[in-house]
Every structure is written in structure tokens, then in C-alpha cells.
N, C-alpha and C. Protein backbone atom coordinates (compact mmCIF):
# COMPACT_ATOMS: atom_id res chain seq x y z
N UNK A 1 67.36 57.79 133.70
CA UNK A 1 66.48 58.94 133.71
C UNK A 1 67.21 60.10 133.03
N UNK A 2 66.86 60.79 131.97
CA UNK A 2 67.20 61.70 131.51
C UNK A 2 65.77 63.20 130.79
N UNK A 3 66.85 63.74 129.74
CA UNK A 3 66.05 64.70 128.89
C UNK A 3 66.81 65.13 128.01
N UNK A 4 66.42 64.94 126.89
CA UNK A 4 67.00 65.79 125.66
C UNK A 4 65.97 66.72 125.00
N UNK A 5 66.12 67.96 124.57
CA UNK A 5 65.02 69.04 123.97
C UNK A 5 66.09 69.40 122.67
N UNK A 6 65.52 69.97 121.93
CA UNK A 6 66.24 70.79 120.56
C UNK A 6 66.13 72.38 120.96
N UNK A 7 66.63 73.14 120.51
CA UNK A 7 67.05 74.05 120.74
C UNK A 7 65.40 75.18 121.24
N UNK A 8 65.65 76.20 122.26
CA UNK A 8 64.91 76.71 122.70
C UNK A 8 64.48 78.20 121.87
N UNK A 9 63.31 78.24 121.81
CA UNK A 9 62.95 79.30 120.72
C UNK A 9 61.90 80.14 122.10
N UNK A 10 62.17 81.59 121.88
CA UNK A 10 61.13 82.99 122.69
C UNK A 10 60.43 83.22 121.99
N UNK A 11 59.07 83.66 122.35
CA UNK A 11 57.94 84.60 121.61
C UNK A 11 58.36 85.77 121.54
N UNK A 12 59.08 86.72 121.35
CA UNK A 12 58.87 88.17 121.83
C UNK A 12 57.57 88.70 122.41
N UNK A 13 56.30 88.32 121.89
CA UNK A 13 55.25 89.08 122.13
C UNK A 13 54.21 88.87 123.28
N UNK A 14 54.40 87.62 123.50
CA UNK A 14 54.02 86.60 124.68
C UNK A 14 55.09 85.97 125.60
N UNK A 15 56.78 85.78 125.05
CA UNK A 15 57.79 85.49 125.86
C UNK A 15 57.47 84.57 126.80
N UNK A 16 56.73 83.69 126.18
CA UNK A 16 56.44 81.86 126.28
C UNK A 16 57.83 81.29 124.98
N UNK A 17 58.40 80.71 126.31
CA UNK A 17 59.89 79.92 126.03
C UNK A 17 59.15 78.39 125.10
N UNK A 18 59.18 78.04 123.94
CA UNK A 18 59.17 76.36 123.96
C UNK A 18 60.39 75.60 123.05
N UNK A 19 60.17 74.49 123.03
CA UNK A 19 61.17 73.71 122.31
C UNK A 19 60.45 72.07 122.44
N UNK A 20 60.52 71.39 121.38
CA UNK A 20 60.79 69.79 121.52
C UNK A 20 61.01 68.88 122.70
N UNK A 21 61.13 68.51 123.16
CA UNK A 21 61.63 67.31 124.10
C UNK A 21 61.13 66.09 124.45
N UNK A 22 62.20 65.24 124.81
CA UNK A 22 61.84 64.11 124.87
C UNK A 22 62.73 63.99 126.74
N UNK A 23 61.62 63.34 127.53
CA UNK A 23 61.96 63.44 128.67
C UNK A 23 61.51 61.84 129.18
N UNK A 24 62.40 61.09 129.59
CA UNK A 24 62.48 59.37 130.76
C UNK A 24 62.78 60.31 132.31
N UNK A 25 61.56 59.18 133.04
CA UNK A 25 62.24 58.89 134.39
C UNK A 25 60.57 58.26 135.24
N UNK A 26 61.08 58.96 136.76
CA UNK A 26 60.12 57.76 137.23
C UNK A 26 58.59 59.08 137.67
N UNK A 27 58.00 58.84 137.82
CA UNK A 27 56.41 59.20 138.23
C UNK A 27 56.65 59.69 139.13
N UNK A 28 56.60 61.04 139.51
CA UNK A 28 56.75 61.82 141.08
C UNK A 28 55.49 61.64 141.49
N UNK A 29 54.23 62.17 140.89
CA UNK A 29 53.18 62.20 141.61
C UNK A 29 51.68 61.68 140.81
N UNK A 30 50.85 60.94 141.35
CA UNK A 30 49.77 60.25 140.56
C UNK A 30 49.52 61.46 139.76
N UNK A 31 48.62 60.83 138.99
CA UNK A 31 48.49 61.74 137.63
C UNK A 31 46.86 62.02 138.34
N UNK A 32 46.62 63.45 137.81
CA UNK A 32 45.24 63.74 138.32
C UNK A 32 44.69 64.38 137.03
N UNK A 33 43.14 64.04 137.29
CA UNK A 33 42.08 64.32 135.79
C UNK A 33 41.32 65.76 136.69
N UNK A 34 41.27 66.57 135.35
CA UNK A 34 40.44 67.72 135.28
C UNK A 34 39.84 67.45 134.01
N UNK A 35 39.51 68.66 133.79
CA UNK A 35 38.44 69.15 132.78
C UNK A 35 38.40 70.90 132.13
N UNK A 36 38.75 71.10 131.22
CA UNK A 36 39.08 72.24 130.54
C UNK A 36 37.67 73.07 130.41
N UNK A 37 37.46 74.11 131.13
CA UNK A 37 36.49 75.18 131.36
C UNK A 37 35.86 75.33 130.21
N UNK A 38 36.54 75.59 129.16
CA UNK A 38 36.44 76.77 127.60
C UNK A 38 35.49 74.94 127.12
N UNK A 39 36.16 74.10 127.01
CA UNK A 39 35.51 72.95 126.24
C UNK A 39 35.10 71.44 126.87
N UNK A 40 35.18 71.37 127.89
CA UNK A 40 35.29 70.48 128.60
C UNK A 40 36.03 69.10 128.25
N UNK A 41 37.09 69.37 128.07
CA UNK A 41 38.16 68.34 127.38
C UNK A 41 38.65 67.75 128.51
N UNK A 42 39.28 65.92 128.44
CA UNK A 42 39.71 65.74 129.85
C UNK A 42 41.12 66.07 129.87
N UNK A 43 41.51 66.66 130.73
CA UNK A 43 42.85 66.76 130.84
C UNK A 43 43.67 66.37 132.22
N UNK A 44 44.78 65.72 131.65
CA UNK A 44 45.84 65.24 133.05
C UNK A 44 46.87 65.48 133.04
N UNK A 45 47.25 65.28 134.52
CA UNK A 45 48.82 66.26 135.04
C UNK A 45 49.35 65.38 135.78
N UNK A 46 50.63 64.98 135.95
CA UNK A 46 51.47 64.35 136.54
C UNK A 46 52.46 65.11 136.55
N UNK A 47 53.46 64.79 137.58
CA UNK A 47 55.47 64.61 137.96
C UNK A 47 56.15 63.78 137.30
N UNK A 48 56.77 64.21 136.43
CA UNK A 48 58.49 63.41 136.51
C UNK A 48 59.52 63.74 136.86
N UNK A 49 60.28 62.81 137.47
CA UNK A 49 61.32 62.91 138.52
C UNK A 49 62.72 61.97 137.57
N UNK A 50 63.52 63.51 136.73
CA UNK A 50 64.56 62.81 135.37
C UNK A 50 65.58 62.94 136.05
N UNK A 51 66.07 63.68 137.15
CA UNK A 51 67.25 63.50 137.80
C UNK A 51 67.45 63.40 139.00
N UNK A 52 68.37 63.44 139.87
CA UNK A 52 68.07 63.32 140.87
C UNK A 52 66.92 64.19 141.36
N UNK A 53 67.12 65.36 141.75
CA UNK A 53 66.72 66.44 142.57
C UNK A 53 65.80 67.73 141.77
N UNK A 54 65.74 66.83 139.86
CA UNK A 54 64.77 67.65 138.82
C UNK A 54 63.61 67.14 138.57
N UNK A 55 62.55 67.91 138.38
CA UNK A 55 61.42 67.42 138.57
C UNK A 55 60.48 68.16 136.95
N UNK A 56 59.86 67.37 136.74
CA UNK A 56 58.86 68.49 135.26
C UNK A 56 57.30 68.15 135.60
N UNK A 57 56.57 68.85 135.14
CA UNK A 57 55.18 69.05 135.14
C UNK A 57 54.79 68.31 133.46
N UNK A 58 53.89 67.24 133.67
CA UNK A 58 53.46 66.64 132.33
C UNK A 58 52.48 66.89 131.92
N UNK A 59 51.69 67.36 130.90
CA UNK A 59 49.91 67.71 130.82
C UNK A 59 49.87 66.87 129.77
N UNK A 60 48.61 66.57 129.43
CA UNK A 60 47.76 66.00 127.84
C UNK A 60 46.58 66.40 128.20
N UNK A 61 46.39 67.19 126.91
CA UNK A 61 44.46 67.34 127.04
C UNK A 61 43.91 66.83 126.07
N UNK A 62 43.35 66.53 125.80
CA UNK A 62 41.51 65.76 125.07
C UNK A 62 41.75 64.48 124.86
N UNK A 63 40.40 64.43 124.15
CA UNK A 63 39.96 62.60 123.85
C UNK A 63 40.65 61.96 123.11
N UNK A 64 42.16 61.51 123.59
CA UNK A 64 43.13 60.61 122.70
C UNK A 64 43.84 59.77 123.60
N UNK A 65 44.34 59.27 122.82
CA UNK A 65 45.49 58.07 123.52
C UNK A 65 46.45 58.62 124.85
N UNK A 66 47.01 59.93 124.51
CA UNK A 66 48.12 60.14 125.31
C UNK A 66 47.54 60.21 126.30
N UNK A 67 46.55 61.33 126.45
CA UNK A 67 45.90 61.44 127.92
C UNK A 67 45.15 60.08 128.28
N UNK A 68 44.19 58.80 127.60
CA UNK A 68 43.89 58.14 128.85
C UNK A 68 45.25 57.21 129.17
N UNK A 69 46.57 57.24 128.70
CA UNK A 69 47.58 56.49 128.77
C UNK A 69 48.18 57.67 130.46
N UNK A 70 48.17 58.40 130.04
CA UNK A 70 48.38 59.02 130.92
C UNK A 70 47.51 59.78 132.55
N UNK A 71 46.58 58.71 131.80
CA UNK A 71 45.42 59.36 133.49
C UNK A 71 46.03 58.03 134.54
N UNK A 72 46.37 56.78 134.02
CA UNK A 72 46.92 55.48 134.56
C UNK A 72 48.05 55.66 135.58
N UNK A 73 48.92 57.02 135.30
CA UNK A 73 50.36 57.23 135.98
C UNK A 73 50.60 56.97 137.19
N UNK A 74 51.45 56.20 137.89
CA UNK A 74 51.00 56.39 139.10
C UNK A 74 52.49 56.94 140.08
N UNK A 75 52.32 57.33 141.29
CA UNK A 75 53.67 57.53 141.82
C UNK A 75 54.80 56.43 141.78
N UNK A 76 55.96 56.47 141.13
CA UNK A 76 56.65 55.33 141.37
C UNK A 76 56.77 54.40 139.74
N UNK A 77 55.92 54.85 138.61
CA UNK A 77 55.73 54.36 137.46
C UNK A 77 57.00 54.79 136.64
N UNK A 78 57.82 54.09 135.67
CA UNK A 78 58.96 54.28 134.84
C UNK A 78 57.89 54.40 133.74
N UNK A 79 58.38 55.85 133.08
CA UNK A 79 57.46 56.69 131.69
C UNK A 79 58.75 57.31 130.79
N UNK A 80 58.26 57.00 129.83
CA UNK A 80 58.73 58.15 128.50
C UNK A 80 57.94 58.98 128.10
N UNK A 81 58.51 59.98 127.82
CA UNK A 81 57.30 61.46 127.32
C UNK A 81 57.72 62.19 126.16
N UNK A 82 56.97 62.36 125.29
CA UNK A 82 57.86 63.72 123.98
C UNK A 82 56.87 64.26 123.74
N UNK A 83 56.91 65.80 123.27
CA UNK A 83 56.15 66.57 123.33
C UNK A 83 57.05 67.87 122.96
N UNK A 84 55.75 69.10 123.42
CA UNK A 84 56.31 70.28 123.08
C UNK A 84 56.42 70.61 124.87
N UNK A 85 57.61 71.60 125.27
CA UNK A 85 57.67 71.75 126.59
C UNK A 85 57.33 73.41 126.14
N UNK A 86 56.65 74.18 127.25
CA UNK A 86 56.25 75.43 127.61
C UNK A 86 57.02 76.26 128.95
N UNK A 87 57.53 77.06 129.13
CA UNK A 87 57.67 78.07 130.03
C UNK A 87 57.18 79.56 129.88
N UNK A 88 56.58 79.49 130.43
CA UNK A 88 55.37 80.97 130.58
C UNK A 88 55.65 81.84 131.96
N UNK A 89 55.66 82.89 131.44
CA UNK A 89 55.97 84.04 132.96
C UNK A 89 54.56 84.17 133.38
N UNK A 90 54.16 84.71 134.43
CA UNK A 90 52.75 84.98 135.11
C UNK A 90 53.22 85.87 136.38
N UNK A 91 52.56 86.16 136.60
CA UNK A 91 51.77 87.05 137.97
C UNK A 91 50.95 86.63 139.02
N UNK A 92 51.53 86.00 140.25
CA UNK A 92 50.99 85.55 141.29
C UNK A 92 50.20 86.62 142.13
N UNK A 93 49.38 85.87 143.32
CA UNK A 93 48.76 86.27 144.14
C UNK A 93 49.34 87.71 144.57
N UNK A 94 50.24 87.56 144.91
CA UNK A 94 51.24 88.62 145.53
C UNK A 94 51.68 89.15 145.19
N UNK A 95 51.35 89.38 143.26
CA UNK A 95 52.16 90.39 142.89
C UNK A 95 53.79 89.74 142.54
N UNK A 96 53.67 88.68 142.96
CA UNK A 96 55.66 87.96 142.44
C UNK A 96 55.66 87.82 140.90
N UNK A 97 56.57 88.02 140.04
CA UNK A 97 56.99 87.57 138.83
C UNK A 97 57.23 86.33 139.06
N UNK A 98 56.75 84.95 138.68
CA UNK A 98 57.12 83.87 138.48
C UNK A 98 57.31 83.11 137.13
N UNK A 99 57.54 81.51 137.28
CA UNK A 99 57.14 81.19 135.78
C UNK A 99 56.95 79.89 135.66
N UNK A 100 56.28 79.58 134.85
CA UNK A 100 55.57 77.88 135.14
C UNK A 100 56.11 77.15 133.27
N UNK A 101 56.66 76.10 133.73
CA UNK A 101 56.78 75.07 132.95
C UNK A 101 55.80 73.88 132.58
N UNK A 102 56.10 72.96 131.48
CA UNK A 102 55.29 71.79 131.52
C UNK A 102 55.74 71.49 130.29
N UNK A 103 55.46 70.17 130.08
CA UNK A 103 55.93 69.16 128.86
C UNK A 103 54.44 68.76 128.55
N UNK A 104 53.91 69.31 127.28
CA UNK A 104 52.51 68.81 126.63
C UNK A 104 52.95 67.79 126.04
N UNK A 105 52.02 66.63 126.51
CA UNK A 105 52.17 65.54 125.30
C UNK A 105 51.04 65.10 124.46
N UNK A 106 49.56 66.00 124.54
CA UNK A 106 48.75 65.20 123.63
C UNK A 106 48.66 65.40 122.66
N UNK A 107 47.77 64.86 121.79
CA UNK A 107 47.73 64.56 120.57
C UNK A 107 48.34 66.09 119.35
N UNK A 108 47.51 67.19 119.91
CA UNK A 108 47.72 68.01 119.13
C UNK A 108 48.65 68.51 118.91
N UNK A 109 49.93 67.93 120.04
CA UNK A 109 51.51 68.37 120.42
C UNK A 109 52.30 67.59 119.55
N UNK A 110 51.98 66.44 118.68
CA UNK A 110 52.56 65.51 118.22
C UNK A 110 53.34 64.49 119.28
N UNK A 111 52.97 64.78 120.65
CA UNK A 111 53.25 63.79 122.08
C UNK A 111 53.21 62.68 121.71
N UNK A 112 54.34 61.57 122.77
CA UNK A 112 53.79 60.84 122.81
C UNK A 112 54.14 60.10 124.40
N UNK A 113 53.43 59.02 124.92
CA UNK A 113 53.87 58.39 126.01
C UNK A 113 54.18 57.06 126.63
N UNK A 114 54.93 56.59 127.24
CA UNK A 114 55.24 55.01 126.84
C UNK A 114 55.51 54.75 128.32
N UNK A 115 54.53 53.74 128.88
CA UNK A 115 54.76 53.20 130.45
C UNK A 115 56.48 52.42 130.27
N UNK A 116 57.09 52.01 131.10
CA UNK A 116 58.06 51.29 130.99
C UNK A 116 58.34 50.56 132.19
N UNK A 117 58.93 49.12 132.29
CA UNK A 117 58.52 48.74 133.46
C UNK A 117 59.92 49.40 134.66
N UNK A 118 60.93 49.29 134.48
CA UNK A 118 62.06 49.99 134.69
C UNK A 118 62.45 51.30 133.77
N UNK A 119 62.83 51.91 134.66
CA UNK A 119 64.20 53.48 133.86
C UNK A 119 65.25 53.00 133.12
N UNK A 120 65.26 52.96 131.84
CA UNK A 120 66.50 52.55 131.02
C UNK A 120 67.81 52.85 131.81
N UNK A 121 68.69 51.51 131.71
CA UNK A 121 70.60 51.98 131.88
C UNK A 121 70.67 52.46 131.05
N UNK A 122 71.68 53.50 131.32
CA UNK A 122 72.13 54.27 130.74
C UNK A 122 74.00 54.08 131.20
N UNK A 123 74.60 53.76 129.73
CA UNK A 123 75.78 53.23 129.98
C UNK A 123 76.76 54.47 129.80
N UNK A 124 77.12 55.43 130.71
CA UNK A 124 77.73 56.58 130.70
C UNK A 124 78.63 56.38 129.79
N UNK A 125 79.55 55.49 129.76
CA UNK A 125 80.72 55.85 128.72
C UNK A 125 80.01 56.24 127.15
N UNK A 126 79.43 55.07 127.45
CA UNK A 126 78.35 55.08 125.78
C UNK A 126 77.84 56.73 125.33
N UNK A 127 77.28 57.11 126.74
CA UNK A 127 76.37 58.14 126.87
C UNK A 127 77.67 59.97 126.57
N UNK A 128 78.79 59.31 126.69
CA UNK A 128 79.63 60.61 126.13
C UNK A 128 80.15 60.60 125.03
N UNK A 129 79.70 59.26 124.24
CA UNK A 129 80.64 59.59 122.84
C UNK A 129 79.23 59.27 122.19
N UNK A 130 78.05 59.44 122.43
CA UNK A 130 77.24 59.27 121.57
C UNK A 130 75.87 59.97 122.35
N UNK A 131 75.80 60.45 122.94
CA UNK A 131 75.25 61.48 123.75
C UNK A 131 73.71 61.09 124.58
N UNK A 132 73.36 61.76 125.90
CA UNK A 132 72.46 60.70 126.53
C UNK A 132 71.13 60.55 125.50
N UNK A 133 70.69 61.00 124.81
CA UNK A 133 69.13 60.60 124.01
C UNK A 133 69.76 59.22 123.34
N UNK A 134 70.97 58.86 122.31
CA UNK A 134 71.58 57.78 121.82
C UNK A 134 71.21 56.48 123.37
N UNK A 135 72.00 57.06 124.06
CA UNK A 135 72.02 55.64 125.13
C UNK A 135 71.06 54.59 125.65
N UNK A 136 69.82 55.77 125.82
CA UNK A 136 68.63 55.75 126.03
C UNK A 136 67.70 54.78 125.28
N UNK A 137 67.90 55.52 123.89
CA UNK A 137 66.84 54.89 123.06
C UNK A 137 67.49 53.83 122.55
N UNK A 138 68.19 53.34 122.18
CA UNK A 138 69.10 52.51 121.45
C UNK A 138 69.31 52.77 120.20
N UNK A 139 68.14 52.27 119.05
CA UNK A 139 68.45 52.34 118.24
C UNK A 139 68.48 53.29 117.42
N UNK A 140 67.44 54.41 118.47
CA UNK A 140 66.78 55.60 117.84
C UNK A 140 68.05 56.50 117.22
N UNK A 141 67.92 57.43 116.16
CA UNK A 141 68.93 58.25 116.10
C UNK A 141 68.92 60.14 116.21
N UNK A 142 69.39 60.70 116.99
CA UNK A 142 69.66 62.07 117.26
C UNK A 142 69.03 62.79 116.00
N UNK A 143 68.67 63.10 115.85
CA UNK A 143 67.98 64.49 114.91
C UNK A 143 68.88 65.26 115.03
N UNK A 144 69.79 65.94 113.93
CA UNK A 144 70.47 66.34 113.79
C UNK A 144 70.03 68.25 113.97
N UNK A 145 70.96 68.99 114.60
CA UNK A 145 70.26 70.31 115.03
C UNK A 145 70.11 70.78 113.04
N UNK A 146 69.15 71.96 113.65
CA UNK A 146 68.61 72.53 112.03
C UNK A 146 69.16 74.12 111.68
N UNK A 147 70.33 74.14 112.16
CA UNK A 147 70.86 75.63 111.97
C UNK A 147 71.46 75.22 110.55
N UNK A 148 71.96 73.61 110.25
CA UNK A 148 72.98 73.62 109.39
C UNK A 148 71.60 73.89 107.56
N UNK A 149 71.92 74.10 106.93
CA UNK A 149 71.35 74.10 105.39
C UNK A 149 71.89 73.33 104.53
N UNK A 150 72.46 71.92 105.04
CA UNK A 150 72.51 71.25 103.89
C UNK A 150 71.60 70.18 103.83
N UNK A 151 71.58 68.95 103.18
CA UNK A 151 70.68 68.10 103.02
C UNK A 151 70.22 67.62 104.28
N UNK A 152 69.04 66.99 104.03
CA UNK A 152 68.29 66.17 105.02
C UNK A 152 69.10 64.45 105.47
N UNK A 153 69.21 64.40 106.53
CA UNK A 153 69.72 63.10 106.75
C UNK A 153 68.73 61.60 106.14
N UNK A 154 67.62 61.71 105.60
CA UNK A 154 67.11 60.81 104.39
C UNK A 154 66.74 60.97 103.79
């Protein structure tokens, strides 16, 4: 069970946090269907549970693959997720400053989602000289961060 994201970018003007990520682990809580007010799109929400004691909020909205792949979730299900992740400040009942997260994965996010029947090993030694997204995926390879300006890796 893990998470790897690429580097985190602020709005100034809205100061909605997002970034990339790709997040494994197991199903905290069945996935539940709504319906989007403005368009009536279906949309679903589940738990993942990537570390011990860390937990993320998953959404997909409309008529595509990710979401009915993801209305199926159930507590206890081994999932892969990539997407765009969100953190947004708000204003509760009470007047508290809070702030709510979530990992979008549908279609329009470039998401995607993959049941799995087990949580990948993850072979720690492996996982420090080649870092946990490498261990994970196997063959997949790290996207190299984009501060640097030289060529493209293909």
C-alpha cells in the first residue's frame, strides 16, 4: 500500500492545493452513488486505506468507465487509483477553518482505476534504491520531476 504524487502546485486565488497522484491500498469504505445537482451526473465516493493509520477520499463523476468501475468498491477491496488529488479550505457549520481532500479519478481527470485481487509486495530494499512507485508497479517507470529543462526521457 502506498502513494506517489508529483510535485504540489497552490492557486493563489482560490488556494485549492492539487498535484498528480497515483495512490494503492485496500477499500476503507463501500463506495456510495450520488448524483451531481448542476447536471445530474453519477458520481461515487469511496476510502482508501494506503498506510497504516492514512486514509484518502476517492471521487469519479459521470458516464465513464472509472466511475461504474468504481461504484463496485467494496470495504476490504485491493484498488489502484491515479488521478488529480484536490485540497480545498472551506468554512464549516461553526464557523471552523477546515480543509477537505480527495483524489479525482474520472474521466475528465485523465484517472484511472484498477481492482486488484491483493495489495502489491512491496520489497523495501528494492523500494529505497529505486523508490516506492518503482516497487509497486514493476515495470512502470518514475516520470522524471519537470523543474529540470533538458530533453524529454523519449
Amino acid at each position: 500500500m502506498g502513494i506517489h504524487y508529483s510535485k504540489i502546485a497552490k492557486d493563489p486565488e482560490t488556494k485549492i492545493e492539487s498535484c498528480s497522484m497515483i495512490l494503492w491500498g485496500e477499500v476503507s469504505r463501500d463506495a456510495s452513488l450520488s448524483y451531481t445537482r448542476s447536471k445530474n451526473a453519477p458520481k461515487v465516493e469511496f476510502g482508501v486505506r494506503f498506510e497504516s493509520k492514512k486514509f484518502m477520499n476517492v471521487v469519479s463523476i459521470g458516464d465513464c468507465p472509472q466511475t461504474a468501475t468504481a461504484s463496485r468498491m467494496e470495504k476490504g477491496d485491493f484498488v489502484m487509483c491515479a488521478g488529480l488529488w484536490e485540497r480545498r479550505p472551506y468554512t464549516n457549520k461553526n464557523g471552523e477553518d477546515k480543509t477537505w481532500s480527495e483524489l479525482k479519478i474520472g474521466a475528465r481527470f485523465y484517472g484511472f482505476i484498477k481492482p486488484m485481487e491483493q495489495a502489491p509486495a512491496v520489497d523495501m530494499e528494492q523500494a529505497e534504491q529505486e523508490g516506492p512507485l518503482a516497487s509497486a508497479l514493476g515495470d512502470w517507470q518514475q516520470i522524471p520531476d519537470d523543474d529540470d529543462e533538458g530533453e524529454l526521457p523519449w
